[in-house]
mmCIF file of C-alpha atoms in Angstrom:
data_model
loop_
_atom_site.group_PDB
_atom_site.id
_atom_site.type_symbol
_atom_site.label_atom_id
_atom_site.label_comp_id
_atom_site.label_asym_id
_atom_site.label_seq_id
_atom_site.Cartn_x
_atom_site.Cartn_y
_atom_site.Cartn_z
ATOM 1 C CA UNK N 273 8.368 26.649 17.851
ATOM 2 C CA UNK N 274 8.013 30.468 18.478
ATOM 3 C CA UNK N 275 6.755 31.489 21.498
ATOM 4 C CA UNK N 276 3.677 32.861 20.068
ATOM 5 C CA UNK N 277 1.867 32.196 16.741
ATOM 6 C CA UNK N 278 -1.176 33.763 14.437
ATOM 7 C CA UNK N 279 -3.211 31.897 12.646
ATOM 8 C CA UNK N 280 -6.323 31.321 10.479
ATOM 9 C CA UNK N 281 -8.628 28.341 10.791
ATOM 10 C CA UNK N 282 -11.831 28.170 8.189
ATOM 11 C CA UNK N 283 -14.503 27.155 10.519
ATOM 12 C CA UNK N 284 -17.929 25.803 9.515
ATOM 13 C CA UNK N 285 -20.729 28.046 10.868
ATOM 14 C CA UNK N 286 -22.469 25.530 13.024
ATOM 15 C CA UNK N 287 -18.892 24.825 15.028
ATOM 16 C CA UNK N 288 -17.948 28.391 15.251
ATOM 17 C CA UNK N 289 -19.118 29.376 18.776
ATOM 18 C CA UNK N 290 -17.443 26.053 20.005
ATOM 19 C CA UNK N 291 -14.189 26.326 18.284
ATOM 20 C CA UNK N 292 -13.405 30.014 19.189
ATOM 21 C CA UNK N 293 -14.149 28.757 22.741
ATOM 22 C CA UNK N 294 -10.950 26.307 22.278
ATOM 23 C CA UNK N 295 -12.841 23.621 20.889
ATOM 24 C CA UNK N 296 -10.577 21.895 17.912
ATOM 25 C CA UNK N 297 -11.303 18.762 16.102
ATOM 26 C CA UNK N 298 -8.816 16.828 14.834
ATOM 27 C CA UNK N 299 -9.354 14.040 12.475
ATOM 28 C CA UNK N 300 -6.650 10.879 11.386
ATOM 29 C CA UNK N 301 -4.091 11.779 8.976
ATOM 30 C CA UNK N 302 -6.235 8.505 7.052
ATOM 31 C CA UNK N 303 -8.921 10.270 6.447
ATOM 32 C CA UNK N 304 -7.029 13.267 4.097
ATOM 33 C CA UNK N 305 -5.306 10.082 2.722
ATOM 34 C CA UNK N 306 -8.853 8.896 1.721
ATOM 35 C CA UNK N 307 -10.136 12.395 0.474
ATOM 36 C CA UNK N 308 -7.755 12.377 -2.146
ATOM 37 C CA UNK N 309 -8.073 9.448 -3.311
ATOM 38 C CA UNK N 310 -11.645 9.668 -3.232
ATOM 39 C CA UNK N 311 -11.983 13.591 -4.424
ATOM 40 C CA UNK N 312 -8.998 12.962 -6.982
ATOM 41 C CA UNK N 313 -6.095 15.813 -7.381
ATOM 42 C CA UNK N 314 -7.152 19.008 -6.551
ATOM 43 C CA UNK N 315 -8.991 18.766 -2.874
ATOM 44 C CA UNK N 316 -7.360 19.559 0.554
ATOM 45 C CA UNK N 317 -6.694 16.168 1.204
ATOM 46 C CA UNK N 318 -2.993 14.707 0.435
ATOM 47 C CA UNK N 319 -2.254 11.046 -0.335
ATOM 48 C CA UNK N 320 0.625 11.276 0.728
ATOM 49 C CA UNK N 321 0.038 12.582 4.157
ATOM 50 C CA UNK N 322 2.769 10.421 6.424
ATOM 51 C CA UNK N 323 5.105 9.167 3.802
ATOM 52 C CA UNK N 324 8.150 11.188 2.395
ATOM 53 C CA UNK N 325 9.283 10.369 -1.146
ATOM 54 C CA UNK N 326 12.140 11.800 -3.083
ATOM 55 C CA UNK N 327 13.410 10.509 -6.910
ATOM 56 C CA UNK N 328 16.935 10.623 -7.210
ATOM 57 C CA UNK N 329 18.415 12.202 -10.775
ATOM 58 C CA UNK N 330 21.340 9.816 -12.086
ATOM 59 C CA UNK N 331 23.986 12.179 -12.149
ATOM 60 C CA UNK N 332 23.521 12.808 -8.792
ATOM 61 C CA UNK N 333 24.183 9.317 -8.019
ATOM 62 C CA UNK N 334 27.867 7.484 -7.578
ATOM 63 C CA UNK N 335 26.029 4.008 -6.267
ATOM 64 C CA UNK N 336 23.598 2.751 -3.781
ATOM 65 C CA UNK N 337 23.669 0.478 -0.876
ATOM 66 C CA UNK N 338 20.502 -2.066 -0.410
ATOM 67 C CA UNK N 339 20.761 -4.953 2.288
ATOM 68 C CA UNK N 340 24.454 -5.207 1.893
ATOM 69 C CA UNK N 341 24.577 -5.239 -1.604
ATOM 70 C CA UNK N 342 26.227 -2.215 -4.147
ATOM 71 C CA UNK N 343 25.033 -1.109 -6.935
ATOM 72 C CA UNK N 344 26.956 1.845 -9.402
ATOM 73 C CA UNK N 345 25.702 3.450 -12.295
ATOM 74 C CA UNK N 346 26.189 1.064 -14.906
ATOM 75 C CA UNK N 347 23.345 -0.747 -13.475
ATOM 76 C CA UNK N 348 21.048 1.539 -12.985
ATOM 77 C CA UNK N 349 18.008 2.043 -15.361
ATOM 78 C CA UNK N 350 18.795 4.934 -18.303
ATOM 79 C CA UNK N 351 15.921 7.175 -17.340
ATOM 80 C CA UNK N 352 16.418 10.553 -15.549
ATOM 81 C CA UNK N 353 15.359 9.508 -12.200
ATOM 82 C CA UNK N 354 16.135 5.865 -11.657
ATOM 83 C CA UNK N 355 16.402 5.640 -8.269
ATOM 84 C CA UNK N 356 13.038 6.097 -5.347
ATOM 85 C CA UNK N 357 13.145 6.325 -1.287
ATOM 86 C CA UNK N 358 10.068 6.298 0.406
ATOM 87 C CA UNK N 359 9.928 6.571 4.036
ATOM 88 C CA UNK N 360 5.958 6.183 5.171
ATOM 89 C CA UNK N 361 4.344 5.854 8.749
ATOM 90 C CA UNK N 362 2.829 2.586 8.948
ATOM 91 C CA UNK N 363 -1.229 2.454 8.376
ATOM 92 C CA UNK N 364 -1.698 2.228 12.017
ATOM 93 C CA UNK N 365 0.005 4.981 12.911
ATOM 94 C CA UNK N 366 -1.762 6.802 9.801
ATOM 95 C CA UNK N 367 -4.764 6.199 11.787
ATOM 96 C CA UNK N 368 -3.976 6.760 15.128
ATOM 97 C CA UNK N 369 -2.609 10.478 14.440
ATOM 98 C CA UNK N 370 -4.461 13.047 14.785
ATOM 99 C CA UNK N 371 -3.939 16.384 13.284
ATOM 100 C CA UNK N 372 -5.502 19.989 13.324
ATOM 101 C CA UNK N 373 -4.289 21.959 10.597
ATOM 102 C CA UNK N 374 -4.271 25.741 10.672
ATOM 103 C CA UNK N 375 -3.117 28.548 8.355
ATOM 104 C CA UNK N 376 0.279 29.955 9.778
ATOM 105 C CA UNK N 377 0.289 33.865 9.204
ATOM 106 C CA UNK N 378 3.549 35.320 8.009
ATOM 107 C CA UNK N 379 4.254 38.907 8.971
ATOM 108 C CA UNK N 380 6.520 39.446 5.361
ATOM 109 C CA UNK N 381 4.095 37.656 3.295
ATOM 110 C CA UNK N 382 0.547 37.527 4.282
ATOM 111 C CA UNK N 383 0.127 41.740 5.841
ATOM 112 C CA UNK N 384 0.731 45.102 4.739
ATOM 113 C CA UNK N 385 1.039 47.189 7.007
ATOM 114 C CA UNK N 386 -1.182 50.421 6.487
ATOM 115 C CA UNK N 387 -0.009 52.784 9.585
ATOM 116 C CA UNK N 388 1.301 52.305 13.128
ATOM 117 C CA UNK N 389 -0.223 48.845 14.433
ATOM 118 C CA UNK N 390 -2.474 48.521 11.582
ATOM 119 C CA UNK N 391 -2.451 45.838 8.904
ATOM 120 C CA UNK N 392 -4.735 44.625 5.967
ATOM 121 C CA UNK N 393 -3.784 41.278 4.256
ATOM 122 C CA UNK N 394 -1.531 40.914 1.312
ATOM 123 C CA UNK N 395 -3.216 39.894 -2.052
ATOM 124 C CA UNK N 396 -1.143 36.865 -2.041
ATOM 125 C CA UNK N 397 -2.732 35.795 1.021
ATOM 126 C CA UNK N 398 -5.859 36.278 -0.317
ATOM 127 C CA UNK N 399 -5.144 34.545 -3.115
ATOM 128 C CA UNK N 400 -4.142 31.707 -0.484
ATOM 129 C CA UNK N 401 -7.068 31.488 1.145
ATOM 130 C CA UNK N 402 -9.336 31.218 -1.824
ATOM 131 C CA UNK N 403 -7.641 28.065 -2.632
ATOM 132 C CA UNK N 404 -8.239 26.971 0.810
ATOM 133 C CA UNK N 405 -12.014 28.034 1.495
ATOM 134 C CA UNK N 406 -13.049 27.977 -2.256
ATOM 135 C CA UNK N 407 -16.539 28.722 -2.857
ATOM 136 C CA UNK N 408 -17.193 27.446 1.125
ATOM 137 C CA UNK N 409 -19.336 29.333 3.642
ATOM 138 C CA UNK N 410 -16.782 28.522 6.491
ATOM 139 C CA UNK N 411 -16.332 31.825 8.889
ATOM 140 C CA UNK N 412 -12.391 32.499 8.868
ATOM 141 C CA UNK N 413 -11.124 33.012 12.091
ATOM 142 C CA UNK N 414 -8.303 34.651 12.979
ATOM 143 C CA UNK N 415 -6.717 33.429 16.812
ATOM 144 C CA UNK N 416 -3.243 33.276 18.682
ATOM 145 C CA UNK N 417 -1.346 30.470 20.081
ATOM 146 C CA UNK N 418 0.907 30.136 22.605
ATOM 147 C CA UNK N 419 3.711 27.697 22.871
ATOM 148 C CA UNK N 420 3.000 27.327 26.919
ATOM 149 C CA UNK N 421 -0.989 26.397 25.736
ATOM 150 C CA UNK N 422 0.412 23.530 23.754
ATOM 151 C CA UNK N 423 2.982 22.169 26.121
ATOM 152 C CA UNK N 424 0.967 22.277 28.965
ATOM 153 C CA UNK N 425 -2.458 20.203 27.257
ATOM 154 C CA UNK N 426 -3.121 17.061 29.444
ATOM 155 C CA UNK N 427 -3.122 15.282 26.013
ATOM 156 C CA UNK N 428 0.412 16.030 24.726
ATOM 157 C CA UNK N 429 0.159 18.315 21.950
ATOM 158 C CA UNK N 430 3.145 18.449 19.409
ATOM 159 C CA UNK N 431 2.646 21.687 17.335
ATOM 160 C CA UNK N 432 5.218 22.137 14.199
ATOM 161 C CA UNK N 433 5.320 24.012 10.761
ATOM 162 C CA UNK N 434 4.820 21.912 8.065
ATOM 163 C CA UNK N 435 7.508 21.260 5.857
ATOM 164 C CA UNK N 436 6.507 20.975 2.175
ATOM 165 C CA UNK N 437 9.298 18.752 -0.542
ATOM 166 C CA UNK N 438 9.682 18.565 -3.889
ATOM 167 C CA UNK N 439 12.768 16.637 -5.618
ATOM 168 C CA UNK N 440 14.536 19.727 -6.148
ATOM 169 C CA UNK N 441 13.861 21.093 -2.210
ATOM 170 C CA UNK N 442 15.643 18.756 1.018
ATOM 171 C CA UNK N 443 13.807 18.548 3.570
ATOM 172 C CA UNK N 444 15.442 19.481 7.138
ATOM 173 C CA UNK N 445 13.260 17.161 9.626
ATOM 174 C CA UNK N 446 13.298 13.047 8.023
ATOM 175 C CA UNK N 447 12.946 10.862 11.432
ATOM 176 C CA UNK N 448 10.236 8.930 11.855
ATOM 177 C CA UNK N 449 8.291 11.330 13.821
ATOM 178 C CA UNK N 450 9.005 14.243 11.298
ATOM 179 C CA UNK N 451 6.463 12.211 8.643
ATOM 180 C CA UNK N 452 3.250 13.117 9.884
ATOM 181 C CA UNK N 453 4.669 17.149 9.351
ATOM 182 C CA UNK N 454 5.645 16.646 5.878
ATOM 183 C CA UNK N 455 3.619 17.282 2.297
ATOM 184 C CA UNK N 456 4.372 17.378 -1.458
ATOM 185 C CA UNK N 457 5.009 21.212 -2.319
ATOM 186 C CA UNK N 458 1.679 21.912 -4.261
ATOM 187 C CA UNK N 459 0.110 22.250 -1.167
ATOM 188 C CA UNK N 460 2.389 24.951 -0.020
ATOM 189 C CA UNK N 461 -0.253 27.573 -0.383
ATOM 190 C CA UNK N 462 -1.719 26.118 3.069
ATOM 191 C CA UNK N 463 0.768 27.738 5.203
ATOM 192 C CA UNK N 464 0.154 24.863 7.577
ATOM 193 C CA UNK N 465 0.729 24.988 11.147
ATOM 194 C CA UNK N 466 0.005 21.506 12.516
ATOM 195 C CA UNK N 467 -0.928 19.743 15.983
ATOM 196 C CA UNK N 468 -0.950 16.510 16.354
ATOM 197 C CA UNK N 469 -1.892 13.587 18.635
ATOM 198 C CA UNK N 470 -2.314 10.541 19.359
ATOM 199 C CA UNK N 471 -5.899 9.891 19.234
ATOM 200 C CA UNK N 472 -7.854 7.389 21.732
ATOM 201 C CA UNK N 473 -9.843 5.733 19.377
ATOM 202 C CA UNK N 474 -8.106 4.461 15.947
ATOM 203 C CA UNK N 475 -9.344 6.272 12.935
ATOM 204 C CA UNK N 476 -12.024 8.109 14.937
ATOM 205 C CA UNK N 477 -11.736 11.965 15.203
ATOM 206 C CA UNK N 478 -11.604 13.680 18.177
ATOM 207 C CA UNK N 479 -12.211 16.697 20.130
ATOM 208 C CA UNK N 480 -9.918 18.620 22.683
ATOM 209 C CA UNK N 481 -9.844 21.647 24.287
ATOM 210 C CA UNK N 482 -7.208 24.232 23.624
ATOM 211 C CA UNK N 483 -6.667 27.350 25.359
ATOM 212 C CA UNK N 484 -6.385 30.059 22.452
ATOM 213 C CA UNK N 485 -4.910 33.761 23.456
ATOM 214 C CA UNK N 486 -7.660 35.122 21.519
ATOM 215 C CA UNK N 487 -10.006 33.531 18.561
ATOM 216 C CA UNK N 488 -11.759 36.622 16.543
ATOM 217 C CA UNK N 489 -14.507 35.730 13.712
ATOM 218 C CA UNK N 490 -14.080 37.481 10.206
ATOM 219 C CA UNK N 491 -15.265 38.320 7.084
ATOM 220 C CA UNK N 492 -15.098 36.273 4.174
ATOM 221 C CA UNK N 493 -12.072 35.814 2.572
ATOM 222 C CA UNK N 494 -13.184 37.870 -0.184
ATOM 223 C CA UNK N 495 -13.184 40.838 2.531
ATOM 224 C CA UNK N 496 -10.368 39.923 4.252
ATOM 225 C CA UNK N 497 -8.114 42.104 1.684
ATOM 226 C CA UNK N 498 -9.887 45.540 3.184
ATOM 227 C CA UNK N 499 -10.347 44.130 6.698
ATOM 228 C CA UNK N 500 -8.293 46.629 9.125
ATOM 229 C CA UNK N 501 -6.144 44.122 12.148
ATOM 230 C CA UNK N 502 -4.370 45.668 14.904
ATOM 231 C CA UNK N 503 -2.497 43.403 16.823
ATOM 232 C CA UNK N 504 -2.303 45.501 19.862
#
C-alpha cells in the first residue's frame, strides 16, 4: 500500500468523539454475510464477502481438469456459461476476520480542485456517498492513514484496496488470503479501503486503537459537494 492514504468513514454520532480519537470497530466478515441475506439485495452487506466466484463462457473453454479426470467441450452443458469456480474462506475463518471498511479517496475521481491547495468533492463522489450513508444521520469523517500506523499495531493490521470482480473483469490477488479483500462489482461505488484482523473472540466484534494522522468531522454528505479541503 501507499505510504499515506485519505479516507472517509460514516460514523454514527454517539461513536464519533471515540472514533476520531483512533477508536475503530471492526465486526466479522459473517455478519455483512448475514445482513444481506437478512436485508435482501440492496444493503451494504455482501453475501459473498470471503468467497470469489467467476462463470466461465464456453467458447472460452478448450476442457477442464477435475480430480484427474478431463473433460472437453462436447461434454459440457449447451448454455452460455457452463462452467463455475468458487474459491470461499471457510465459515470459521468468515467469523474470525475482522474488517473495518473505509471509503478510499481518489485524487482523479472523487476532488476538483478549485485553486492552489484547495479542493471541493466531485459530484460523482457525492453521488457515492449517498449510496453509502443513504438517508443516515452518520457524521462523515474525513482522516489520514499511514502505512507505518498499520504496520506497527500490536494486533497485526493488514490494510489493502478492495478488489471488486465481475465475469468480464480478472481479478489480480486469488490466494487464499486475497478472499477476505474481494467483492462482486456492484459494490464498487464503496471505494473500499479495508483492515483486517484476526479477531479474539469468534464472531464477536471488536475494538482497537489506531493511530490516525488526522480524523476531521464534516458536513453531511449532501454538503460535502460545497465543502472547501485543503490538504496542507
Amino acid at each position: 500500500m501507499d505510504n499515506y492514504r485519505v479516507l472517509l468513514k460514516f460514523v454514527e454520532p454517539q461513536y464519533l468523539h471515540s472514533f476520531c480519537s483512533g477508536v475503530v470497530n471492526f465486526s466479522p466478515l459473517n455478519h455483512f454475510i448475514q445482513q444481506e441475506l437478512e436485508e435482501g439485495a440492496g444493503s451494504i452487506g455482501d453475501k459473498s464477502e470471503g468467497s470469489y466466484h467467476k462463470d466461465y463462457q464456453i467458447d472460452s473453454i478448450q476442457s477442464i481438469q477435475v480430480d484427474g479426470a478431463t473433460f472437453d467441450k462436447k461434454h459440457l452443458a449447451k448454455t452460455d456459461y457452463p462452467v463455475s469456480l468458487g474459491q470461499d474462506l471457510t465459515t470459521d475463518d468468515k467469523k474470525k476476520c475482522g474488517i473495518a471498511s473505509f471509503y478510499q479517496l481518489d485524487s482523479k475521481t472523487d476532488f476538483e480542485e478549485i485553486s492552489d491547495k484547495y479542493f471541493i468533492m466531485s459530484k460523482q463522489a457525492i453521488h457515492n456517498f449517498e449510496l453509502l450513508n443513504g438517508d443516515s444521520n452518520r457524521v462523515p469523517v474525513l482522516l489520514g492513514l499511514s502505512k507505518k500506523s498499520i504496520l506497527e499495531n500490536t494486533r497485526k493490521l493488514t490494510g489493502k484496496t478492495v478488489e471488486y470482480y465481475s465475469n468480464e473483469k480478472k481479478i489480480t490477488n486469488d490466494s487464499y488470503d486475497d478472499l477476505a479483500f474481494l467483492k462482486r462489482d456492484n459494490f464498487e461505488y464503496q471505494h473500499e479501503f479495508r483492515l483486517m484482523v484476526e479477531l479474539s473472540k469468534s464472531d464477536i466484534s471488536e475494538q482497537i486503537k489506531i493511530d490516525f494522522l488526522f480524523a476531521k468531522p464534516l458536513n453531511s454528505a449532501l454538503d460535502l459537494e460545497n465543502k472547501k479541503i485543503n490538504f496542507q
